[in-house]
Each structure stands twice: as C-alpha cells, then as structure tokens.
Amino acid sequence: MADYVVIGGGSSGGVVAARLSEDPNTTVTLLEAGGPGNSKFVSIPGMFAGLIQDYKINKLNWRFRTAPQKKLNNRSLYHPRGKMLGGSSGMNGMVYIRGESGDYDRWSELGNEGWSYDEVLPYFRKAENNERGADDYHGDSGPLHVSNGDESFDFYSAFLASGEKLDYPKTADFNGANREGLGIYQFTTKNGERASVKFCYLDPIMDRKNLDIQVKATVRRIVMEDGRAVAVEYDQDGQTKRVEVGKEVIVSGGAFGSPQILMLSGIGPRDELEKHGITVQHELPGVGENLHDHPDVMFVFKSKKRTGISLGPLGTLKNLAAFYQYFTKRKGWLANPPTAAGGFLRSEPGKNNPDFQLHMVPLPYRNHAHDYMSMIKWGFTMIVNIGHPRSRGRLTLKDANPGSEPNIDLNLLDHVDDLKDMRNAFKVTQEILHGPPLKDKIAKPLYPKRYLDTDAEIDDFLRAEVNHAYHPVGTCKMGRDDMAVVDARLKVRGLANVRVADASIMPEIINGNTNATCIMIGEKAADMIKQDAAA
Ligand SMILES: Cc1cc2nc3c(=O)[nH]c(=O)nc-3n(C[C@H](O)[C@H](O)[C@H](O)COP(=O)(O)OP(=O)(O)OC[C@H]3O[C@@H](n4cnc5c(N)ncnc54)[C@H](O)[C@@H]3O)c2cc1C
C-alpha cells in the first residue's frame, strides 16, 4: 500500500514523486517501465544521436512508429521516447525553453484556473537552478540545473551574423522578457553532464524510506472500484504485481503512455474500449484525442572546411580525441548538447509573435540521425519548426495488451495553415542560410539540393521531409469542454482519485521545446495534490 502511486518516472512523474515524498509521513510508489537510466549514452550530452537510434538493443528507448501520415506522402515516422527513470528528459536534446507567456495565458482563457503565465512562472523558478543566477524570470536554488550553451562551433557565429545582416535581433535570454530573435540556447546540463529529472530530482533522494521506486515495472492497468482507483497492476520480472492505493494515482506515462494506461483501465471513449473488449469503468471521449506535435523540417549543408562534427574517418579520429578530452576534463563537444544556436522568428511580418523556432546542429544530420551518408560528411543542419500547429491527430489502442504499442497518428500538416506557416518559415530560414557570411562556409546544399524558388517546390520538399519535433502533447487535455480529460487541478473528470500530470494535459502545445513545461506541470501537480490533501 502507498498513499500515492505515480505511474511513469519521466519529466513530470519524477518531479511529482520527488515532491510528494518530501513529507516523511507520506508514502509514494513510483512505477517506471524502463530501467534506472544509468548509461553513459544518457549522461554524456554529446551522445544524443546515439541515444535515439532505432535498434532493438536500445532498451532506453520506446522506439515508437506513427501511422502513415496522409499529408506527408504516407510516410510512417519514427518516434523515440525515453524509457528509463527520467523518461524523455534522459533522452532529449536538453534545450531549456519554456514557451511564450501567451501560451499559458491561453490555457487559462480556456477555463483552466491557475495556469496563466503569472501563475506558472513561480513553478518554473522553483524548479530552476540557473548558472546565471536568479532574477524576475529565473531561479537559482531549484533542483534543475540550467547552463549556458557552448558557442564555440564557427557555424553558430556565422549563422548569427547572417541573421544580423537581415536585421534579426540577437537575444540573450529566450526565457526572459523578450524571446524574439537569434542567439545561443541554455541547456539542462551540469558540469558537462545531462541534467535529467533522474539526475536532478531522483538521484539525490534515492534513500528516502517513504519512496519506493520500482524500475522495469510496466503498468497494466489501474484497478477501479465504484469510480475510485484502489490499486495498480504492473508487470515486473515476469510476474504481475499489485500495489494498493491509499489516496491517489498520478498517471505520468507521457503523451503516448498516459492515454494508453487510462484506456487499458477502462477510462476512455466507449467505442474504443468496447472494440477491444475492455470493460468501461468511466466513459471519457477525449482520452487519446487532440494529439499534436510541432512539425519540423531540416536543411542540411556540406561545408567547405572540416569544422563541426563528422562521423567520417577524420571525424572519427577527432571524436576519439573528444572522448579522451571528455573523460579527462569533462570538456569538448561531448560535454555540450550540439544544438546551441537557434531562436524564434516570425514566418510573416503580420504575425503577432515569433511563430517558428530554429535549432542549428554542427553535423549534417537528418532523419533522427539515421542518414549515415550525410553524417560522414562535414557540415551542418538547420531544423525549422512552427510553434502553434493546428493539425490534430489521435492515439488509439491496437489491442488490450499492455505490451502492445498504441496507434499513433500525429496527422502532421493536416491543417492547411500549418503547411502555409511551414512554407513561410522555410523561406525566411532559407534567406538566412544562403546569405553571408554563412553562405561562404557552404560547399553545397544536401537537403534540399539547391535553393528552392517556388511554393510548389517547397511544398513538395515539405511533404517529403517534414518530421515531428519530439514534442507530442494533448492526449489527456486539461479543460472544461466535453473532450477535456482532466480539470484544472489535473483530476480526471468524474473520478475521485486519479490525476494525470505530464505532456498529455497540455490543451494546446507551447511554442518551444516541452521538457521545462513538463517539469513545471510536475511541480504544480505536486503542490495541488498537497493542498488538496491538507484541505
Ligand atoms: C529525442 C527527444 C528530443 C527532445 N528534445 C527536447 C529538448 O531539447 N528540449 C525540451 O525541452 N524537450 C525536448 N524533448 C521533449 C521533452 O523531453 C518531453 O516533452 C518531456 O520529457 C515529456 O515529459 P513527460 O513527463 O510527458 O513524459 P516522459 O518524460 O516521456 O515520461 C513518461 C515516462 O512514463 C514511462 N511509462 C510509459 N508507459 C508506462 C507504463 N505502462 N508503465 C510504467 N511506466 C510507463 C516511460 O518509460 C517514461 O519514463 C525531446 C524529446 C525527445 C524524445
């Protein structure tokens, strides 16, 4: 028996478990399907490309695949997610971004009391330990380490200079008062190591007597009786086990895991549950709906000089030296996430806010680092994604087996305005990349193979190359309408003691990378649970 059972030890669930167990009189069980996540692939920031590889031996990764995307030439997309303590914070690109203030104000306008920017900012600050120190926007005494990006690759400075020539401002802090412009990101790292939720929140408290962390524990279902969660069943070491619930269950399986777990527990759309022979415990039509992600596209260039990172023969020799440098001094490119330059710009002058994001990678990299022929060259990649896509997909069950992968349909670029915004964002970015001084570093474009002049050419390229930005959200959305799954206190609507806390509760995706927001959601969820227990 545990007072609280948290399902999923990722960016949100790890935070919820850590905060709830601060009270020694409260017992918490955390069930995580993956292992402890102690691998060097996780802790070394530069190993990101290795971590997301789609090989069976990669046990740190769920290695999902989407349904064929009908607006993307019916391509099925690879979707890596972290399967370990720390969840996707143990696998992500570590860019520290919160989104724009209007994103949270919009959540509040949708009827979600307590989620405006002013109300969530204290949780971002509470979580944060920023090496730049505290100010109105930042914290310096939370568990989550945030460090400055390494700007040393020459592609970065050339890109920022090309942007300046076109009057794009430089931005010193993308999480401060004004995020518009180009600059160098901050990252969730500390002293050359990844600062995942496991590293920051769970490692320091592993010896708490009131916190029971079970790894390789895949939840089968929440056992419901009369609208109350009474236990959670999970598979571990070849056996089905059960933990009784004293007070509440918090589902934090991520945007794919959480709706799947709810449906397997009989909570979801009636038709979908009955189709798979699952007894309906509580009908909720919105479970699995509203799935969305940022669509992104990559420009890939071969450079004139051998700078940056390469997996070719000379690059491999340099990389061996980089490993030596890393293990002896925690320095060099492996000590830093290789996506330091980027920013937020407007796809058209008429946009109210910057509406697309850029990430530069000093490696000719594409297709989730599976295009090895690009990576043996020298060069760089520019990733472009729009911030507020309108396309919506859905997650459904393949069958009633908890071990089965769900059907994931992101439905990218389904909405005609998403294609338009991507096209315009592509054009703005193309201008920067083909302008001086960056263009003087380029030997030739690899993807696309030349400057694209017409809308038709750009649209063809987008349909052939657009992918997702690893930011799925929205499948258990917070709100008040009929399709909402949780209320503003993250309680599953109509149930006494089940909450959801993770990326799935976002009613609309934020404009930016999603990890910091998931951590904020974990912080706020834990606070609300404590308040409700004390009331
Ligand atoms: C490759 C990649 C790159 C990214 N880059 C960035 C970036 O640079 N910056 C950024 O801000 N964001 C980035 N993100 C996104 C960000 O990391 C995620 O949005 C965030 O981690 C999601 O948090 P979550 O708590 O919703 O889910 P997760 O952190 O994914 O946690 C869900 C947890 O639940 C567990 N789980 C699922 N099902 C079960 C079950 N049945 N039983 C038990 N446990 C279960 C999973 O194993 C996992 O540990 C990236 C993500 C990926 C995958």
Coordinates of C-alpha atoms and ligand atoms in Angstrom, one line a residue:
M1 CA 0.0 0.0 0.0
A2 CA 1.2 3.5 -0.8
D3 CA -0.6 6.8 -0.3
Y4 CA 0.3 7.9 -3.8
V5 CA 1.2 5.7 -6.8
V6 CA 2.9 7.6 -9.6
I7 CA 2.9 5.8 -13.0
G8 CA 5.9 6.8 -15.1
G9 CA 9.2 8.3 -13.8
G10 CA 9.7 10.9 -16.5
S11 CA 9.9 14.7 -16.7
S12 CA 6.6 15.2 -14.8
G13 CA 6.2 11.9 -12.9
G14 CA 9.8 12.0 -11.5
V15 CA 9.1 15.5 -10.1
V16 CA 5.7 14.5 -8.7
A17 CA 7.3 11.5 -6.9
A18 CA 10.2 13.6 -5.5
R19 CA 8.0 16.4 -4.3
L20 CA 5.3 14.2 -2.7
S21 CA 7.8 12.2 -0.8
E22 CA 9.3 15.3 0.8
D23 CA 6.9 14.7 3.6
P24 CA 8.3 11.7 5.5
N25 CA 4.7 10.8 6.7
T26 CA 3.6 10.3 3.1
T27 CA 4.4 7.1 1.2
V28 CA 4.9 7.1 -2.5
T29 CA 5.5 4.3 -5.0
L30 CA 6.9 5.2 -8.4
L31 CA 6.4 2.6 -11.2
E32 CA 8.7 3.1 -14.2
A33 CA 8.6 0.7 -17.2
G34 CA 12.2 1.4 -18.2
G35 CA 15.4 0.7 -16.2
P36 CA 17.4 3.1 -14.0
G37 CA 18.9 5.0 -16.9
N38 CA 22.5 5.0 -15.7
S39 CA 24.0 4.6 -19.1
K40 CA 26.8 6.9 -20.4
F41 CA 24.6 7.4 -23.5
V42 CA 22.3 9.2 -21.2
S43 CA 24.7 11.2 -19.1
I44 CA 27.1 12.4 -21.9
P45 CA 25.3 15.3 -23.6
G46 CA 27.0 14.7 -27.0
M47 CA 25.7 11.2 -27.2
F48 CA 22.3 12.3 -28.1
A49 CA 22.4 10.9 -31.7
G50 CA 23.4 7.5 -30.3
L51 CA 20.6 7.5 -27.8
I52 CA 17.8 8.0 -30.3
Q53 CA 18.9 5.1 -32.6
D54 CA 16.2 2.7 -33.7
Y55 CA 17.9 -0.6 -32.7
K56 CA 16.4 -3.4 -30.7
I57 CA 19.3 -3.3 -28.3
N58 CA 18.4 0.2 -27.4
K59 CA 16.5 -0.5 -24.2
L60 CA 16.4 3.2 -23.2
N61 CA 14.0 4.0 -26.0
W62 CA 10.4 3.0 -26.7
R63 CA 11.1 3.3 -30.4
F64 CA 7.5 4.1 -31.5
R65 CA 6.3 4.5 -35.1
T66 CA 3.5 6.6 -36.2
A67 CA 0.7 5.7 -38.6
P68 CA 1.3 6.7 -42.2
Q69 CA 1.0 10.4 -42.3
K70 CA -1.5 11.2 -45.1
K71 CA -0.2 14.7 -45.8
L72 CA 3.4 13.5 -45.8
N73 CA 3.3 11.1 -48.7
N74 CA 2.0 8.4 -46.4
R75 CA 5.3 8.2 -44.5
S76 CA 5.3 6.5 -41.2
L77 CA 7.6 8.4 -38.8
Y78 CA 10.0 7.0 -36.2
H79 CA 9.2 8.4 -32.7
P80 CA 11.8 7.8 -30.0
R81 CA 10.7 8.3 -26.3
G82 CA 12.8 7.8 -23.2
K83 CA 12.2 4.5 -21.4
M84 CA 14.1 4.9 -18.1
L85 CA 14.0 6.8 -14.9
G86 CA 13.9 10.4 -16.1
G87 CA 11.8 9.4 -19.1
S88 CA 12.4 11.6 -22.1
S89 CA 14.4 14.1 -20.1
G90 CA 17.0 11.3 -20.2
M91 CA 16.9 11.2 -24.0
N92 CA 16.1 14.8 -25.1
G93 CA 18.2 17.4 -26.8
M94 CA 18.4 19.3 -23.4
V95 CA 17.4 22.7 -24.8
Y96 CA 15.9 24.7 -21.9
I97 CA 12.9 26.6 -23.2
R98 CA 9.6 27.4 -21.5
G99 CA 7.3 28.7 -24.3
E100 CA 5.9 32.1 -24.6
S101 CA 3.9 33.8 -21.8
G102 CA 0.8 33.9 -24.1
D103 CA 0.8 30.1 -24.3
Y104 CA -0.1 29.8 -20.6
D105 CA -2.5 32.8 -20.7
R106 CA -4.3 30.9 -23.4
W107 CA -4.6 27.8 -21.2
S108 CA -6.1 30.0 -18.6
E109 CA -8.5 31.6 -21.1
L110 CA -9.7 28.1 -22.0
G111 CA -11.1 27.9 -18.4
N112 CA -8.1 26.4 -16.6
E113 CA -7.8 28.4 -13.5
G114 CA -4.3 28.7 -12.0
W115 CA -2.5 28.2 -15.3
S116 CA -1.8 31.8 -16.6
Y117 CA 1.8 32.7 -17.1
D118 CA 2.0 34.7 -13.9
E119 CA 0.7 31.7 -12.0
V120 CA 3.0 29.1 -13.6
L121 CA 6.2 31.3 -13.5
P122 CA 6.8 30.6 -9.8
Y123 CA 6.9 26.8 -10.6
F124 CA 9.4 27.4 -13.4
R125 CA 11.5 29.4 -11.0
K126 CA 11.1 26.9 -8.2
A127 CA 12.4 24.1 -10.4
E128 CA 15.3 26.0 -11.8
N129 CA 19.0 26.3 -10.8
N130 CA 20.3 28.6 -13.5
E131 CA 24.0 29.2 -13.5
R132 CA 23.3 32.8 -14.5
G133 CA 21.7 33.4 -11.1
A134 CA 18.2 34.4 -10.1
D135 CA 16.1 37.3 -11.4
D136 CA 12.4 38.0 -12.0
Y137 CA 12.2 35.2 -14.5
H138 CA 14.8 32.7 -13.2
G139 CA 15.5 30.7 -10.1
D140 CA 18.9 29.6 -8.8
S141 CA 18.1 27.2 -6.0
G142 CA 15.9 24.6 -7.5
P143 CA 17.0 21.0 -8.5
L144 CA 17.0 21.5 -12.3
H145 CA 20.5 22.7 -13.5
V146 CA 20.5 25.1 -16.4
S147 CA 23.7 26.0 -18.1
N148 CA 24.9 28.2 -20.9
G149 CA 25.3 26.6 -24.3
D150 CA 28.8 26.2 -25.8
E151 CA 29.1 28.7 -28.7
S152 CA 32.5 27.5 -29.9
F153 CA 31.5 26.0 -33.3
D154 CA 32.1 28.5 -36.1
F155 CA 28.8 27.7 -37.8
Y156 CA 27.0 29.2 -34.9
S157 CA 28.6 32.7 -35.1
A158 CA 28.3 32.7 -38.9
F159 CA 24.6 31.9 -38.6
L160 CA 24.0 34.7 -36.0
A161 CA 26.0 37.1 -38.2
S162 CA 23.9 36.2 -41.3
G163 CA 20.8 36.8 -39.3
E164 CA 22.1 40.2 -38.1
K165 CA 22.7 41.2 -41.7
L166 CA 19.0 40.7 -42.3
D167 CA 18.1 42.6 -39.1
Y168 CA 17.1 39.7 -37.0
P169 CA 17.9 40.8 -33.4
K170 CA 20.2 38.9 -31.1
T171 CA 18.5 37.5 -27.9
A172 CA 20.4 36.9 -24.7
D173 CA 17.7 35.1 -22.9
F174 CA 14.9 33.1 -24.6
N175 CA 13.1 32.6 -21.3
G176 CA 13.1 36.2 -20.2
A177 CA 11.1 39.3 -21.1
N178 CA 11.5 39.1 -24.9
R179 CA 12.4 35.9 -26.8
E180 CA 12.3 37.1 -30.3
G181 CA 15.5 36.8 -32.3
L182 CA 18.5 34.6 -32.6
G183 CA 21.0 33.5 -30.1
I184 CA 22.6 30.7 -28.0
Y185 CA 20.3 28.4 -26.0
Q186 CA 20.7 27.4 -22.4
F187 CA 20.6 23.7 -21.6
T188 CA 19.6 21.3 -18.8
T189 CA 23.2 20.2 -18.1
K190 CA 25.6 20.5 -15.2
N191 CA 29.4 20.4 -15.5
G192 CA 29.3 18.5 -18.8
E193 CA 26.6 16.0 -17.8
R194 CA 22.9 15.8 -18.7
A195 CA 20.7 17.2 -16.0
S196 CA 17.7 14.9 -16.4
V197 CA 14.9 14.6 -13.9
K198 CA 16.5 11.5 -12.7
F199 CA 19.8 13.2 -12.1
C200 CA 18.3 16.4 -10.6
Y201 CA 15.3 15.2 -8.7
L202 CA 15.6 11.4 -8.0
D203 CA 19.3 10.6 -7.6
P204 CA 19.6 12.9 -4.5
I205 CA 16.6 11.2 -2.7
M206 CA 17.1 7.6 -3.5
D207 CA 17.5 6.7 0.1
R208 CA 14.1 8.1 1.3
K209 CA 12.4 5.4 3.3
N210 CA 8.9 6.6 2.2
L211 CA 9.7 6.5 -1.5
D212 CA 9.6 3.1 -3.3
I213 CA 11.0 3.3 -6.8
Q214 CA 10.3 0.2 -9.0
V215 CA 12.0 0.1 -12.4
K216 CA 11.3 -2.3 -15.2
A217 CA 7.7 -2.2 -13.9
T218 CA 5.2 -1.8 -16.8
V219 CA 1.8 -0.8 -15.6
R220 CA -1.0 -3.0 -17.0
R221 CA -4.0 -1.0 -15.5
I222 CA -5.4 1.0 -12.7
V223 CA -7.9 -1.2 -10.8
M224 CA -11.1 0.8 -10.4
E225 CA -14.0 0.2 -8.0
D226 CA -17.0 2.5 -7.9
G227 CA -15.2 5.4 -9.5
R228 CA -12.1 5.1 -7.2
A229 CA -8.7 3.8 -8.0
V230 CA -7.9 1.1 -5.4
A231 CA -4.8 -0.5 -6.8
V232 CA -2.3 -0.5 -9.7
E233 CA -1.3 -3.7 -11.5
Y234 CA 2.1 -3.9 -13.1
D235 CA 4.4 -6.5 -14.8
Q236 CA 7.9 -7.0 -13.4
D237 CA 10.3 -9.9 -13.6
G238 CA 7.8 -12.0 -15.5
Q239 CA 5.1 -11.6 -12.8
T240 CA 2.0 -9.5 -12.5
K241 CA 2.2 -7.5 -9.2
R242 CA -0.2 -5.1 -7.5
V243 CA 0.2 -2.1 -5.3
E244 CA -2.8 -0.9 -3.3
V245 CA -3.6 2.8 -3.4
G246 CA -4.1 4.7 -0.2
K247 CA -5.0 8.1 -1.6
E248 CA -4.4 8.8 -5.3
V249 CA -2.9 7.6 -8.5
I250 CA -1.0 10.0 -10.7
V251 CA -0.6 8.9 -14.3
S252 CA 2.6 10.4 -15.8
G253 CA 3.2 8.0 -18.7
G254 CA 3.7 10.8 -21.2
A255 CA 1.5 11.8 -24.2
F256 CA 1.5 8.2 -25.5
G257 CA 1.7 6.2 -22.3
S258 CA -1.0 8.1 -20.3
P259 CA -3.9 7.7 -22.6
Q260 CA -3.0 4.1 -23.2
I261 CA -2.9 3.4 -19.5
L262 CA -6.3 5.1 -18.9
M263 CA -7.9 3.2 -21.8
L264 CA -6.5 -0.1 -20.5
S265 CA -8.1 0.7 -17.2
G266 CA -11.5 1.2 -18.8
I267 CA -11.3 5.0 -18.8
G268 CA -11.8 6.5 -22.3
P269 CA -14.1 6.6 -25.4
R270 CA -16.7 3.8 -25.1
D271 CA -16.5 2.6 -28.7
E272 CA -12.7 2.3 -28.5
L273 CA -12.8 0.4 -25.2
E274 CA -15.6 -2.0 -26.3
K275 CA -13.8 -2.6 -29.6
H276 CA -11.0 -4.2 -27.6
G277 CA -13.2 -6.0 -25.1
I278 CA -12.3 -3.6 -22.2
T279 CA -15.0 -3.1 -19.5
V280 CA -15.9 0.6 -19.5
Q281 CA -15.3 1.9 -16.0
H282 CA -15.7 5.6 -16.9
E283 CA -16.6 7.0 -20.3
L284 CA -14.4 9.9 -21.4
P285 CA -14.4 10.6 -25.1
G286 CA -11.4 12.8 -25.1
V287 CA -8.8 10.2 -24.0
G288 CA -6.3 9.9 -26.8
E289 CA -7.8 12.7 -28.9
N290 CA -6.1 16.1 -29.5
L291 CA -2.7 14.6 -30.2
H292 CA -0.4 17.2 -31.7
D293 CA 3.3 17.9 -32.1
H294 CA 5.5 20.5 -33.8
P295 CA 6.2 19.6 -37.4
D296 CA 9.8 20.3 -38.4
V297 CA 12.0 20.2 -41.4
M298 CA 15.8 20.1 -41.8
F299 CA 18.1 21.9 -44.2
V300 CA 21.4 20.0 -44.5
F301 CA 24.6 21.6 -45.9
K302 CA 28.1 20.3 -46.7
S303 CA 30.7 22.7 -45.5
K304 CA 33.9 23.8 -47.3
K305 CA 36.1 23.3 -44.2
R306 CA 36.3 20.3 -41.9
T307 CA 34.7 22.0 -38.9
G308 CA 31.9 20.8 -36.7
I309 CA 31.2 17.1 -36.0
S310 CA 31.5 14.3 -38.5
L311 CA 31.4 10.5 -38.4
G312 CA 33.7 10.1 -41.4
P313 CA 37.3 8.8 -41.0
L314 CA 38.9 12.1 -39.9
G315 CA 35.8 13.0 -37.8
T316 CA 36.0 9.6 -36.0
L317 CA 39.7 10.3 -35.1
K318 CA 38.7 13.7 -33.8
N319 CA 35.8 12.2 -31.9
L320 CA 38.2 9.7 -30.2
A321 CA 40.2 12.7 -29.0
A322 CA 36.9 14.3 -27.9
F323 CA 36.2 11.2 -25.8
Y324 CA 39.6 11.5 -24.2
Q325 CA 39.0 15.2 -23.5
Y326 CA 35.6 14.4 -22.1
F327 CA 36.7 11.7 -19.7
T328 CA 39.8 13.5 -18.5
K329 CA 38.4 17.1 -18.3
R330 CA 34.6 17.0 -18.9
K331 CA 35.3 19.4 -21.7
G332 CA 35.0 19.4 -25.5
W333 CA 32.0 18.9 -27.8
L334 CA 30.8 15.8 -26.0
A335 CA 30.2 17.9 -22.8
N336 CA 27.7 20.0 -24.6
P337 CA 24.5 19.4 -26.5
P338 CA 25.3 20.2 -30.1
T339 CA 22.3 22.4 -30.9
A340 CA 23.5 25.6 -29.3
A341 CA 22.4 28.2 -31.8
G342 CA 18.8 29.0 -32.7
G343 CA 15.9 31.3 -32.0
F344 CA 12.4 32.4 -32.6
L345 CA 11.3 34.4 -35.6
R346 CA 8.1 35.4 -37.5
S347 CA 7.2 33.5 -40.6
E348 CA 5.4 36.6 -42.0
P349 CA 5.6 40.3 -40.9
G350 CA 1.9 40.3 -40.0
K351 CA 2.3 37.6 -37.2
N352 CA 1.8 39.0 -33.7
N353 CA 4.6 37.0 -32.2
P354 CA 7.6 34.9 -33.3
D355 CA 5.9 31.8 -34.6
F356 CA 8.7 29.4 -35.6
Q357 CA 11.8 28.1 -34.0
L358 CA 15.3 27.2 -35.3
H359 CA 17.9 24.8 -34.0
M360 CA 21.4 24.6 -35.6
V361 CA 23.4 21.3 -35.3
P362 CA 27.0 21.3 -36.4
L363 CA 26.6 17.9 -38.0
P364 CA 25.0 17.1 -41.4
Y365 CA 22.2 15.2 -39.7
R366 CA 18.8 14.1 -40.8
N367 CA 16.0 11.5 -40.2
H368 CA 16.6 11.1 -36.5
A369 CA 20.4 10.6 -37.1
H370 CA 19.7 7.5 -39.3
D371 CA 21.1 9.1 -42.5
Y372 CA 24.6 7.9 -42.1
M373 CA 25.7 9.0 -45.6
S374 CA 25.1 12.6 -44.5
M375 CA 26.8 12.2 -41.2
I376 CA 30.1 11.1 -42.6
K377 CA 30.4 14.5 -44.3
W378 CA 31.4 17.8 -42.7
G379 CA 28.7 20.4 -42.5
F380 CA 25.6 21.5 -40.5
T381 CA 21.9 21.1 -40.2
M382 CA 19.2 23.8 -39.5
I383 CA 16.0 22.5 -38.0
V384 CA 12.9 24.6 -38.5
N385 CA 9.6 24.1 -36.7
I386 CA 6.4 26.1 -36.4
G387 CA 5.3 26.8 -32.8
H388 CA 1.5 26.6 -32.9
P389 CA 0.3 23.9 -35.3
R390 CA -3.5 23.5 -35.7
S391 CA -3.4 19.9 -37.0
R392 CA -4.8 17.3 -34.6
G393 CA -4.3 13.6 -34.6
R394 CA -5.2 10.8 -32.2
L395 CA -3.9 7.9 -30.2
T396 CA -5.9 4.7 -30.1
L397 CA -5.3 1.1 -28.9
K398 CA -4.0 -1.7 -31.2
D399 CA -5.4 -4.2 -28.7
A400 CA -6.0 -4.7 -25.0
N401 CA -2.5 -6.0 -24.4
P402 CA -0.4 -3.5 -22.2
G403 CA 2.7 -4.6 -24.0
S404 CA 1.4 -3.5 -27.4
E405 CA 2.4 -0.2 -29.0
P406 CA -0.6 2.1 -29.4
N407 CA -1.7 3.5 -32.8
I408 CA -0.1 7.0 -33.0
D409 CA -1.4 9.3 -35.7
L410 CA 0.1 12.8 -35.4
N411 CA -1.7 13.9 -38.5
L412 CA 1.1 16.4 -39.3
L413 CA 0.3 19.2 -41.8
D414 CA -3.3 18.2 -42.0
H415 CA -4.4 21.8 -41.5
V416 CA -3.8 23.9 -44.5
D417 CA -2.5 26.8 -42.4
D418 CA 0.3 24.6 -40.9
L419 CA 1.6 24.0 -44.5
K420 CA 1.4 27.7 -45.2
D421 CA 3.3 28.6 -42.0
M422 CA 5.9 25.9 -42.6
R423 CA 6.4 27.2 -46.1
N424 CA 6.9 30.8 -44.9
A425 CA 9.2 29.7 -42.1
F426 CA 11.2 27.7 -44.6
K427 CA 11.5 30.8 -46.9
V428 CA 12.7 33.1 -44.0
T429 CA 15.2 30.5 -42.9
Q430 CA 16.4 29.8 -46.5
E431 CA 17.2 33.5 -46.9
I432 CA 19.4 33.5 -43.7
L433 CA 21.2 30.3 -44.7
H434 CA 22.0 31.5 -48.2
G435 CA 23.2 34.9 -47.0
P436 CA 26.7 36.0 -46.0
P437 CA 28.8 35.1 -44.0
L438 CA 27.2 31.7 -43.5
K439 CA 26.9 31.0 -47.3
D440 CA 30.7 31.4 -47.6
K441 CA 31.2 28.4 -45.4
I442 CA 28.9 26.2 -47.6
A443 CA 30.3 23.8 -50.2
K444 CA 26.9 22.7 -51.3
P445 CA 23.3 22.1 -50.0
L446 CA 22.5 18.4 -49.5
Y447 CA 18.8 18.7 -48.4
P448 CA 17.2 20.4 -50.3
K449 CA 19.8 20.1 -53.0
R450 CA 19.5 23.7 -54.1
Y451 CA 17.8 27.0 -53.2
L452 CA 14.0 26.4 -53.7
D453 CA 12.3 29.2 -55.6
T454 CA 8.7 28.3 -55.9
D455 CA 5.9 27.5 -53.4
A456 CA 5.3 24.2 -55.3
E457 CA 8.9 23.1 -54.9
I458 CA 8.9 24.0 -51.2
D459 CA 5.6 22.1 -50.6
D460 CA 7.0 19.0 -52.3
F461 CA 10.1 19.2 -50.2
L462 CA 8.0 19.6 -47.0
R463 CA 5.8 16.7 -47.8
A464 CA 8.8 14.5 -48.4
E465 CA 10.9 15.7 -45.4
V466 CA 8.7 17.0 -42.6
N467 CA 9.0 15.1 -39.4
H468 CA 8.0 15.8 -35.8
A469 CA 10.0 17.7 -33.2
Y470 CA 9.7 15.0 -30.4
H471 CA 7.1 17.1 -28.6
P472 CA 3.8 15.1 -28.6
V473 CA 1.2 16.6 -26.3
G474 CA -2.6 17.0 -25.6
T475 CA -4.0 13.4 -25.4
C476 CA -5.5 13.9 -21.9
K477 CA -6.2 17.6 -22.3
M478 CA -7.0 19.9 -19.4
G479 CA -10.2 21.9 -19.8
R480 CA -13.9 22.3 -19.4
D481 CA -15.3 21.1 -22.7
D482 CA -16.7 17.7 -23.4
M483 CA -13.4 16.5 -24.8
A484 CA -11.4 17.5 -21.7
V485 CA -9.9 14.6 -19.8
V486 CA -8.6 16.4 -16.7
D487 CA -9.8 19.6 -14.9
A488 CA -7.5 22.5 -13.9
R489 CA -6.4 20.5 -10.8
L490 CA -5.4 17.7 -13.2
K491 CA -8.0 15.4 -11.8
V492 CA -9.6 13.0 -14.3
R493 CA -13.1 14.4 -14.8
G494 CA -15.7 12.4 -12.9
L495 CA -13.2 10.2 -10.9
A496 CA -12.4 10.6 -7.3
N497 CA -8.7 10.0 -7.0
V498 CA -6.9 9.7 -10.4
R499 CA -4.9 12.6 -11.8
V500 CA -2.8 13.0 -15.0
A501 CA 0.4 15.0 -14.9
D502 CA 2.6 15.2 -18.0
A503 CA 2.7 16.5 -21.6
S504 CA -0.6 14.9 -22.3
I505 CA -2.5 17.5 -20.2
M506 CA -1.5 20.5 -22.4
P507 CA -4.7 21.7 -24.1
E508 CA -2.5 23.4 -26.8
I509 CA 1.2 23.0 -27.4
I510 CA 3.5 25.7 -26.2
N511 CA 5.7 27.5 -28.7
G512 CA 9.0 25.9 -27.8
N513 CA 10.6 22.7 -26.5
T514 CA 8.4 20.9 -24.0
N515 CA 10.6 19.5 -21.2
A516 CA 10.7 22.5 -18.9
T517 CA 6.9 22.8 -19.2
C518 CA 6.5 19.1 -18.2
I519 CA 8.7 19.7 -15.2
M520 CA 6.6 22.8 -14.3
I521 CA 3.5 20.6 -14.7
G522 CA 5.1 18.1 -12.2
E523 CA 5.9 20.9 -9.7
K524 CA 2.4 22.4 -9.9
A525 CA 0.7 19.0 -9.8
A526 CA 2.6 18.0 -6.6
D527 CA 1.7 21.4 -5.0
M528 CA -2.0 20.9 -5.8
I529 CA -2.1 17.4 -4.5
K530 CA -0.5 18.5 -1.2
Q531 CA -3.0 21.4 -1.0
D532 CA -6.0 19.2 -1.7
A533 CA -4.8 16.6 0.9
A534 CA -4.4 19.4 3.5
A535 CA -7.8 20.9 2.8
Ligands
LIG1 C1 14.6 12.7 -28.8 C2 14.0 13.8 -28.0 C3 14.5 15.1 -28.0 C4 13.8 16.1 -27.3 N1 14.5 17.4 -27.2 C5 14.0 18.3 -26.3 C6 14.7 19.4 -25.9 O1 15.9 19.6 -26.4 N2 14.2 20.3 -25.1 C7 13.0 20.1 -24.5 O2 12.5 20.9 -23.7 N3 12.2 19.0 -24.8 C8 12.7 18.1 -25.6 N4 12.1 16.9 -25.9 C9 10.7 16.7 -25.3 C10 10.7 16.5 -23.8 O3 11.8 15.8 -23.4 C11 9.4 15.8 -23.4 O4 8.3 16.7 -23.8 C12 9.2 15.5 -22.0 O5 10.3 14.8 -21.5 C13 7.9 14.7 -21.8 O6 7.7 14.5 -20.4 P1 6.6 13.6 -19.9 O7 6.7 13.5 -18.4 O8 5.3 13.9 -20.5 O9 6.9 12.1 -20.5 P2 8.3 11.2 -20.4 O10 9.4 12.1 -19.8 O11 8.4 10.6 -21.7 O12 7.9 10.2 -19.2 C14 7.0 9.2 -19.4 C15 7.5 8.0 -18.5 O13 6.5 7.1 -18.4 C16 7.0 5.8 -18.6 N5 5.9 4.9 -18.9 C17 5.2 4.9 -20.1 N6 4.3 4.0 -20.0 C18 4.4 3.3 -18.9 C19 3.8 2.1 -18.3 N7 2.8 1.5 -18.9 N8 4.2 1.7 -17.1 C20 5.2 2.4 -16.4 N9 5.9 3.4 -17.0 C21 5.5 3.9 -18.2 C22 8.1 6.0 -19.6 O14 9.0 4.9 -19.7 C23 8.7 7.3 -19.2 O15 9.7 7.2 -18.3 C24 12.6 15.9 -26.6 C25 12.1 14.6 -26.5 C26 12.8 13.5 -27.2 C27 12.2 12.1 -27.1

